[in-house]
Coordinates of C-alpha atoms in Angstrom, one line a residue:
M1 CA 0.0 0.0 0.0
T2 CA 1.2 3.5 -0.8
Q3 CA 2.1 6.0 2.0
R4 CA -0.9 7.8 3.4
P5 CA -1.3 11.5 2.6
E6 CA -0.7 14.2 5.1
P7 CA -3.5 14.7 7.7
R8 CA -6.3 16.8 6.3
L9 CA -7.6 20.1 7.7
P10 CA -10.9 19.9 9.7
D11 CA -13.8 19.9 7.3
P12 CA -16.2 22.8 7.9
N13 CA -19.1 21.4 5.9
I14 CA -20.4 18.6 8.2
V15 CA -24.1 18.8 8.8
L16 CA -25.9 16.9 11.6
Y17 CA -29.5 16.7 12.8
D18 CA -29.7 18.4 16.2
T19 CA -32.5 16.9 18.3
L20 CA -32.6 20.1 20.5
T21 CA -33.4 22.4 17.6
R22 CA -35.2 19.8 15.5
Q23 CA -33.3 20.6 12.4
K24 CA -30.1 20.0 10.4
V25 CA -27.3 22.4 11.4
T26 CA -23.8 22.9 10.3
F27 CA -21.4 21.6 12.9
E28 CA -19.2 24.2 14.5
P29 CA -16.9 22.9 17.2
T30 CA -16.4 24.6 20.6
T31 CA -12.6 24.3 20.1
P32 CA -11.4 24.5 16.5
G33 CA -10.3 21.2 15.1
R34 CA -11.5 19.2 18.0
V35 CA -14.7 17.3 18.8
G36 CA -15.9 16.4 22.3
M37 CA -18.5 13.6 22.3
Y38 CA -20.3 12.0 25.2
L39 CA -22.4 8.8 24.7
C40 CA -24.7 7.3 27.3
G41 CA -23.3 3.8 27.7
P42 CA -24.9 0.6 29.1
T43 CA -26.2 -0.2 32.6
V44 CA -24.1 -3.3 33.1
Y45 CA -26.5 -5.7 34.8
S46 CA -27.0 -8.1 31.9
D47 CA -25.6 -9.1 28.5
A48 CA -25.8 -6.3 25.9
H49 CA -28.7 -6.6 23.4
L50 CA -29.2 -5.6 19.8
G51 CA -30.4 -2.2 20.8
H52 CA -26.9 -1.6 22.3
A53 CA -25.3 -2.7 19.0
K54 CA -27.4 -0.3 17.0
K55 CA -26.4 2.7 19.2
E56 CA -22.7 1.8 19.7
V57 CA -22.1 1.2 16.0
A58 CA -24.0 4.3 14.9
F59 CA -21.9 6.6 17.1
D60 CA -18.8 4.7 16.4
V61 CA -19.2 5.6 12.7
I62 CA -19.9 9.2 13.6
R63 CA -16.8 9.3 15.6
R64 CA -14.7 7.7 12.9
A65 CA -16.2 10.1 10.3
F66 CA -15.1 13.1 12.3
T67 CA -11.6 11.7 12.5
H68 CA -11.6 11.0 8.7
F69 CA -12.6 14.6 8.2
G70 CA -9.6 15.9 10.1
Y71 CA -10.8 16.4 13.6
K72 CA -9.2 15.2 16.8
V73 CA -12.0 13.4 18.8
R74 CA -12.3 12.9 22.5
Y75 CA -15.0 10.2 22.9
V76 CA -16.4 9.7 26.4
A77 CA -18.8 6.8 27.0
N78 CA -19.9 6.0 30.6
I79 CA -20.7 2.8 32.4
T80 CA -23.7 2.9 34.7
D81 CA -23.1 0.6 37.7
V82 CA -25.4 2.2 40.3
G83 CA -28.6 4.2 40.6
H84 CA -30.5 3.0 37.5
L85 CA -33.8 1.8 39.0
Q86 CA -35.9 -0.9 37.4
N87 CA -38.7 1.3 36.1
D88 CA -36.3 4.1 35.0
S89 CA -37.8 6.5 37.6
D90 CA -37.3 7.0 41.3
D91 CA -39.2 3.8 42.4
G92 CA -38.3 0.2 42.4
E93 CA -35.0 -1.6 43.0
D94 CA -31.6 -0.8 41.6
K95 CA -31.0 -3.0 38.6
M96 CA -27.5 -3.8 39.8
L97 CA -28.8 -5.0 43.2
A98 CA -31.6 -7.0 41.6
R99 CA -29.2 -8.9 39.4
A100 CA -26.7 -9.3 42.2
R101 CA -29.4 -11.0 44.3
L102 CA -30.4 -13.2 41.4
E103 CA -26.9 -14.4 40.7
Q104 CA -25.8 -14.3 44.3
L105 CA -22.9 -12.0 43.6
E106 CA -21.6 -8.7 44.9
P107 CA -22.9 -5.7 42.9
M108 CA -19.4 -4.9 41.7
E109 CA -19.0 -8.5 40.6
V110 CA -22.1 -8.1 38.5
A111 CA -20.8 -4.8 37.1
D112 CA -17.4 -6.2 36.1
K113 CA -18.9 -9.4 34.7
Y114 CA -21.3 -7.6 32.3
M115 CA -18.9 -4.7 31.6
W116 CA -16.3 -7.1 30.2
S117 CA -19.0 -9.0 28.4
F118 CA -20.0 -5.7 26.8
V119 CA -16.4 -4.9 25.9
K120 CA -16.0 -8.3 24.2
D121 CA -19.2 -7.7 22.2
M122 CA -17.9 -4.3 21.1
E123 CA -14.5 -5.7 20.1
A124 CA -16.3 -8.3 17.9
L125 CA -18.3 -5.5 16.2
N126 CA -15.1 -3.5 15.7
V127 CA -16.3 -0.6 17.8
L128 CA -13.4 1.6 18.9
K129 CA -12.7 1.9 22.6
P130 CA -13.7 5.2 24.1
S131 CA -11.1 7.8 24.9
I132 CA -12.4 7.7 28.4
N133 CA -14.8 5.1 29.9
P134 CA -15.9 6.5 33.3
R135 CA -18.0 4.5 35.8
A136 CA -20.7 6.1 37.9
T137 CA -19.3 4.5 41.1
G138 CA -15.9 6.1 40.5
H139 CA -17.4 9.6 40.4
I140 CA -19.5 9.9 43.5
G141 CA -17.6 13.0 44.7
E142 CA -18.3 14.8 41.4
Q143 CA -22.0 13.9 41.6
I144 CA -22.3 15.1 45.2
A145 CA -20.6 18.4 44.3
L146 CA -23.0 19.0 41.4
I147 CA -26.0 18.3 43.7
E148 CA -24.6 20.8 46.3
E149 CA -24.5 23.5 43.5
L150 CA -28.1 22.8 42.7
I151 CA -29.2 23.1 46.3
A152 CA -27.2 26.3 46.7
R153 CA -29.0 27.8 43.6
G154 CA -32.4 26.8 44.8
H155 CA -33.0 24.1 42.2
A156 CA -32.9 21.1 44.5
Y157 CA -34.0 20.2 48.0
E158 CA -33.4 17.6 50.6
S159 CA -36.3 15.4 51.9
A160 CA -36.0 12.5 54.3
G161 CA -32.4 11.8 53.4
S162 CA -33.0 12.1 49.6
V163 CA -32.4 15.1 47.3
Y164 CA -34.7 16.0 44.4
F165 CA -34.5 18.4 41.5
D166 CA -37.3 21.0 41.7
V167 CA -38.6 21.0 38.1
R168 CA -40.9 23.9 38.9
S169 CA -37.8 26.0 39.6
W170 CA -36.5 25.5 36.0
P171 CA -39.0 26.6 33.3
Q172 CA -36.8 25.3 30.5
Y173 CA -37.4 21.7 31.7
G174 CA -38.9 19.8 28.7
K175 CA -37.1 21.7 25.9
L176 CA -35.3 18.7 24.5
S177 CA -38.3 16.4 24.3
G178 CA -40.8 19.2 23.6
R179 CA -42.9 18.2 26.6
K180 CA -44.6 21.0 28.6
L181 CA -44.3 20.5 32.3
D182 CA -48.1 20.9 33.0
D183 CA -48.8 18.2 30.4
Q184 CA -46.5 15.6 31.9
E185 CA -48.2 12.8 33.7
E186 CA -48.3 13.1 37.5
G187 CA -47.3 10.3 39.8
V188 CA -49.9 8.3 41.6
R189 CA -48.0 6.7 44.5
E190 CA -48.8 8.5 47.8
A191 CA -45.3 7.7 49.2
V192 CA -43.8 9.6 46.3
R193 CA -46.2 12.5 46.7
E194 CA -45.3 12.8 50.4
E195 CA -41.5 12.9 49.9
K196 CA -41.5 15.2 46.9
R197 CA -42.8 18.7 46.5
D198 CA -44.0 17.8 43.1
P199 CA -44.5 14.3 41.8
R200 CA -42.6 15.2 38.6
D201 CA -39.4 16.1 40.6
F202 CA -36.7 13.5 40.1
A203 CA -34.0 12.1 42.4
L204 CA -30.5 13.4 42.5
W205 CA -29.6 11.4 45.6
K206 CA -31.5 8.5 47.2
N207 CA -31.5 7.6 50.9
A208 CA -30.2 4.1 51.3
E209 CA -32.6 2.0 53.3
P210 CA -31.1 -0.5 55.8
G211 CA -29.7 -3.5 54.0
H212 CA -29.0 -1.5 50.8
I213 CA -25.6 -2.7 49.8
M214 CA -24.5 0.1 47.5
R215 CA -24.2 3.2 49.8
W216 CA -21.9 6.2 50.3
E217 CA -21.7 9.0 52.8
S218 CA -23.1 12.3 51.8
P219 CA -24.1 15.7 53.4
W220 CA -27.7 14.3 53.5
G221 CA -26.8 10.9 55.0
V222 CA -25.9 7.5 53.7
G223 CA -27.3 6.9 50.2
F224 CA -26.6 6.5 46.5
P225 CA -26.8 8.8 43.4
G226 CA -29.9 9.0 41.1
W227 CA -29.6 7.7 37.6
H228 CA -29.5 11.0 35.7
I229 CA -26.9 12.9 37.8
E230 CA -23.9 10.7 36.8
C231 CA -23.9 11.7 33.1
S232 CA -24.1 15.5 33.8
A233 CA -21.2 15.2 36.3
M234 CA -19.0 13.0 34.2
S235 CA -19.5 14.7 30.8
L236 CA -18.7 18.1 32.3
K237 CA -15.6 16.6 34.1
Y238 CA -14.0 15.1 31.0
L239 CA -15.3 17.4 28.2
G240 CA -15.8 20.7 29.9
E241 CA -18.3 23.5 29.7
G242 CA -20.3 23.7 26.4
F243 CA -18.9 20.5 24.9
D244 CA -19.9 19.6 21.4
I245 CA -22.1 16.5 21.1
H246 CA -24.2 14.4 23.5
G247 CA -25.5 11.1 22.0
G248 CA -27.7 8.2 22.9
G249 CA -30.7 6.2 22.0
L250 CA -34.0 7.8 21.2
D251 CA -35.5 6.0 24.3
L252 CA -33.2 8.2 26.5
Q253 CA -34.4 11.5 25.2
F254 CA -37.0 11.7 28.1
P255 CA -36.5 11.6 31.0
H256 CA -32.8 10.9 31.1
H257 CA -31.4 13.4 28.7
E258 CA -34.0 16.0 29.7
A259 CA -32.9 15.6 33.3
E260 CA -29.2 15.9 32.3
I261 CA -29.7 19.3 30.7
A262 CA -31.8 20.6 33.6
Q263 CA -29.2 19.5 36.2
A264 CA -26.2 21.0 34.4
E265 CA -27.7 24.3 33.2
A266 CA -29.6 24.9 36.5
A267 CA -26.2 24.5 38.3
G268 CA -24.8 27.2 36.0
H269 CA -22.9 25.1 33.5
A270 CA -23.0 25.4 29.8
F271 CA -23.9 21.9 28.6
A272 CA -23.9 20.0 25.3
R273 CA -24.3 22.2 22.2
Y274 CA -25.7 19.4 19.9
W275 CA -27.9 16.4 20.7
M276 CA -28.0 13.3 18.5
H277 CA -30.2 10.3 19.0
N278 CA -30.2 7.0 17.1
N279 CA -33.5 5.3 16.3
M280 CA -34.6 1.9 17.5
L281 CA -34.7 -1.5 15.8
T282 CA -37.3 -4.1 15.0
I283 CA -37.1 -7.9 14.7
G284 CA -39.5 -9.4 12.1
G285 CA -41.3 -6.0 12.0
E286 CA -41.9 -5.8 15.7
K287 CA -40.1 -3.9 18.5
M288 CA -37.7 -6.1 20.4
S289 CA -39.3 -7.3 23.6
K290 CA -38.8 -10.1 26.1
S291 CA -42.5 -10.5 26.4
K292 CA -42.8 -11.0 22.6
G293 CA -40.1 -13.7 22.6
N294 CA -38.0 -11.8 20.1
F295 CA -35.4 -10.4 22.5
L296 CA -31.8 -11.1 21.2
T297 CA -28.5 -10.3 22.9
I298 CA -25.5 -9.4 20.8
Q299 CA -24.0 -12.8 21.7
D300 CA -27.1 -14.6 20.4
V301 CA -26.6 -12.9 17.0
L302 CA -22.8 -13.3 16.8
A303 CA -23.3 -17.1 17.4
Q304 CA -25.1 -17.2 14.1
H305 CA -23.6 -14.4 12.0
D306 CA -20.2 -13.0 11.0
P307 CA -19.7 -9.9 13.1
M308 CA -18.9 -7.9 10.0
V309 CA -22.2 -8.9 8.4
V310 CA -24.0 -7.7 11.6
R311 CA -22.1 -4.4 11.4
F312 CA -22.8 -4.1 7.7
L313 CA -26.5 -4.6 8.3
L314 CA -26.3 -1.8 10.9
V315 CA -24.5 0.7 8.8
G316 CA -26.8 -0.1 5.9
S317 CA -29.5 1.9 7.6
H318 CA -29.3 5.5 8.7
Y319 CA -28.7 6.1 12.4
R320 CA -32.0 8.0 12.7
S321 CA -34.0 5.3 10.9
I322 CA -35.4 2.1 12.3
T323 CA -33.2 -1.0 11.6
E324 CA -34.9 -4.2 10.7
F325 CA -33.4 -7.5 11.9
S326 CA -34.8 -10.5 10.0
D327 CA -33.6 -13.5 8.1
A328 CA -34.1 -11.6 4.8
A329 CA -32.2 -8.6 6.2
F330 CA -29.2 -10.8 7.2
E331 CA -29.2 -12.6 3.9
S332 CA -29.1 -9.2 2.1
A333 CA -26.4 -7.9 4.4
R334 CA -24.4 -11.1 3.9
S335 CA -24.6 -10.9 0.1
G336 CA -23.7 -7.2 0.1
Y337 CA -20.8 -7.5 2.4
R338 CA -19.5 -10.5 0.4
R339 CA -19.6 -8.4 -2.7
L340 CA -17.5 -5.6 -1.3
S341 CA -15.0 -7.9 0.5
E342 CA -14.5 -10.0 -2.6
A343 CA -13.7 -7.0 -4.7
L344 CA -11.2 -5.8 -2.1
H345 CA -9.7 -9.2 -1.9
E346 CA -9.3 -9.3 -5.7
V347 CA -7.7 -5.9 -5.8
E348 CA -5.1 -7.0 -3.1
R349 CA -4.6 -10.3 -4.9
R350 CA -3.7 -8.5 -8.1
L351 CA -1.5 -5.8 -6.7
P352 CA 1.8 -7.6 -6.3
G353 CA 1.9 -8.5 -10.0
A354 CA 0.1 -5.5 -11.5
P355 CA 2.0 -3.4 -14.1
A356 CA 3.1 0.1 -13.2
G357 CA 0.9 3.0 -14.3
Q358 CA -2.5 4.5 -14.0
N359 CA -5.9 4.0 -15.8
A360 CA -7.0 7.7 -16.0
A361 CA -10.6 6.9 -16.8
L362 CA -11.0 4.4 -13.9
D363 CA -9.1 6.8 -11.6
A364 CA -11.7 9.4 -12.3
K365 CA -14.5 7.0 -11.5
I366 CA -12.8 6.0 -8.2
A367 CA -12.4 9.6 -7.2
A368 CA -16.1 10.3 -8.0
H369 CA -17.2 7.4 -5.7
V370 CA -14.9 8.6 -2.9
Q371 CA -16.5 12.1 -3.3
A372 CA -20.0 10.6 -3.2
F373 CA -19.1 8.6 -0.1
E374 CA -17.7 11.7 1.7
D375 CA -20.6 13.9 0.7
A376 CA -23.0 11.3 2.1
L377 CA -21.3 11.4 5.5
R378 CA -21.2 15.2 5.5
D379 CA -25.0 15.1 5.2
D380 CA -25.9 13.9 8.7
F381 CA -23.7 10.8 8.4
N382 CA -25.9 9.1 5.7
T383 CA -24.3 5.6 5.8
P384 CA -26.8 4.0 3.3
K385 CA -25.7 6.5 0.6
A386 CA -22.0 5.9 1.7
V387 CA -22.5 2.2 1.3
A388 CA -24.1 2.8 -2.1
A389 CA -21.0 4.7 -3.2
L390 CA -18.9 1.6 -2.3
F391 CA -21.1 -0.5 -4.4
G392 CA -20.7 1.9 -7.3
L393 CA -17.0 1.7 -6.9
T394 CA -17.2 -2.1 -6.9
T395 CA -19.3 -2.2 -10.1
D396 CA -16.8 -0.1 -12.0
L397 CA -13.8 -1.9 -10.6
N398 CA -15.2 -5.4 -11.3
A399 CA -16.0 -4.3 -14.9
A400 CA -12.4 -3.1 -15.4
M401 CA -10.8 -6.2 -13.8
N402 CA -13.0 -8.5 -15.8
T403 CA -11.8 -7.0 -19.1
G404 CA -8.1 -7.1 -18.5
E405 CA -5.2 -5.9 -16.3
V406 CA -5.6 -2.8 -14.1
P407 CA -2.3 -0.9 -13.5
R408 CA -0.8 -0.8 -10.0
G409 CA -1.5 2.9 -9.3
T410 CA -5.2 2.5 -10.0
L411 CA -5.4 -0.6 -7.9
E412 CA -3.7 1.2 -5.1
A413 CA -6.3 4.0 -5.3
A414 CA -9.1 1.4 -5.2
Q415 CA -7.5 -0.3 -2.2
R416 CA -7.2 3.0 -0.3
A417 CA -10.9 3.7 -1.0
Y418 CA -12.0 0.4 0.4
R419 CA -9.6 0.4 3.4
D420 CA -10.0 4.1 4.3
L421 CA -13.7 4.5 3.6
G422 CA -15.1 1.0 4.2
G423 CA -12.5 0.0 6.7
E424 CA -11.5 3.1 8.7
V425 CA -14.8 5.0 8.5
L426 CA -17.5 2.3 8.4
G427 CA -15.4 -0.1 10.4
L428 CA -15.8 -3.0 8.0
F429 CA -13.2 -5.6 6.7
A430 CA -12.1 -6.5 10.2
G431 CA -11.9 -10.0 11.6
G432 CA -14.8 -11.1 13.7
S433 CA -14.8 -13.3 16.8
G434 CA -16.6 -16.5 17.9
P435 CA -18.1 -19.2 15.8
A436 CA -18.7 -16.9 12.8
Q437 CA -15.1 -15.7 12.6
T438 CA -13.7 -15.6 9.0
D439 CA -10.2 -16.7 8.1
D440 CA -7.4 -14.2 7.8
S441 CA -7.4 -13.0 4.2
Q442 CA -3.7 -13.2 3.8
V443 CA -3.5 -16.8 5.0
V444 CA -6.5 -17.8 2.8
G445 CA -4.9 -16.1 -0.2
A446 CA -1.6 -17.9 0.2
L447 CA -3.4 -21.3 0.6
M448 CA -5.6 -20.6 -2.4
D449 CA -2.5 -19.8 -4.5
L450 CA -1.1 -23.3 -3.6
V451 CA -4.5 -25.0 -4.3
L452 CA -4.8 -23.3 -7.7
K453 CA -1.3 -24.3 -8.6
A454 CA -2.0 -27.9 -7.7
R455 CA -5.2 -27.8 -9.8
Q456 CA -3.2 -26.3 -12.8
N457 CA -0.6 -29.1 -12.5
Y458 CA -3.4 -31.7 -12.6
R459 CA -4.8 -30.1 -15.8
L460 CA -1.3 -29.9 -17.4
N461 CA -0.8 -33.6 -16.6
K462 CA -4.3 -34.4 -18.0
Q463 CA -5.5 -35.5 -14.6
Y464 CA -8.9 -33.9 -15.2
A465 CA -10.8 -36.0 -12.7
E466 CA -8.5 -34.8 -9.9
A467 CA -8.7 -31.2 -11.0
D468 CA -12.5 -31.3 -11.1
E469 CA -12.6 -33.0 -7.6
L470 CA -10.4 -30.2 -6.3
R471 CA -12.7 -27.6 -7.8
D472 CA -15.9 -29.3 -6.5
T473 CA -14.4 -29.5 -3.0
L474 CA -13.8 -25.8 -3.0
T475 CA -17.3 -25.2 -4.2
K476 CA -18.7 -27.1 -1.3
V477 CA -17.0 -24.8 1.2
G478 CA -18.2 -21.7 -0.6
V479 CA -15.2 -20.9 -2.9
T480 CA -15.9 -20.4 -6.6
V481 CA -13.1 -21.0 -9.1
E482 CA -13.4 -19.2 -12.5
D483 CA -11.3 -19.9 -15.6
T484 CA -11.0 -16.7 -17.5
K485 CA -8.9 -15.5 -20.5
D486 CA -6.7 -13.6 -18.0
G487 CA -6.1 -16.7 -15.9
V488 CA -7.8 -18.5 -12.9
R489 CA -9.7 -16.4 -10.4
W490 CA -11.4 -17.4 -7.2
K491 CA -13.8 -15.8 -4.8
R492 CA -15.8 -16.6 -1.6

């Protein structure tokens, strides 16, 4: 491969859909040339499911795209290991404690078990590691300090050892979701009404009842932080005032992200300037649900499918669109990914023996497809159009390779397009893990060269039965051998 060009200057023409303003806007960084991104990560009380895969891959591509367009990215994604209650409000049991009781483990054992399970899933899907991966339990001090600021400013109050955010004190509450405070559904539990000034107030700190394992000292007594406060505290700590992008799933827009904004801004801190949300997924046309029996973990899917096919399926739909998981969708993704990877393989197979020079007409077509790919990502990270550009590249490239030799310089340009755009930006062409892992392309290529030489020797010695048997054996394992006027070719 030829030497990479010098790093490009940050691209000023990136447009994204801002949930807060409900429109596409041109991205303008807080600090020139740098992007600060915060993503709401998983609550590590069970194995990650397909919804996590959709979110993580979506924002991984956004991060990679910013890097491709010349920005330095600090990417912070948290781990929730305390405070997330079972019904996502201020009632019910902490999800970590419930799981710890079920598995007869310490809460931190549960957190570590499922955090490392999540990390393994992300590695399989080729999701880059965050720049910083903070855990809620490691930032209790920062959360307490933010709560104290809110109390001092009159936006929070202590009640029976717990602390609540006073939504009536902050008229902007609801601006992200578009919900008016008076239209929000009031609570019905009397216990909640007695402890809160308003049933719509949410917990910043919860009093720990006797026997509650996860507990810390605070100015209001022994307790634990509410679910929302951790992200406000940790994003501000690692990205600073007025950081660029806050991301997460559409299901977090209310109440979690709404609460984050209120907490940070009411405490006097400039918060995220852009909000981005990925849409959900369906399985067989229905929303994934344990009650419907269509709930799938990432590990369930990776046991059946190549991780790169799963990732290809995910990037094949826009992050703001619903992604459908079905047998037909996987078959289409498998076919599409095979087409791209086979073209890349053929380019790299031909490179060592290719003649020097350029094919000017094909070079122009490659450049046009690269431009189309980049234009698609500049327009709110439109991955379906970007994938279409790679298919266009593949069509033109295959046509040229099928009609004769392609010079080395042009093959190198094609290789860069596949590796830089499909590989570095979309995160494809990486090895998977688990049962569906594909063989290393270089090893397979070397073995296939030996196999084809053996077949050619059979043919030269008129051992046609042996040559045909070798070809048939390859066909059975998914390798097609083609005899062309330019020699023997193979593909998977």
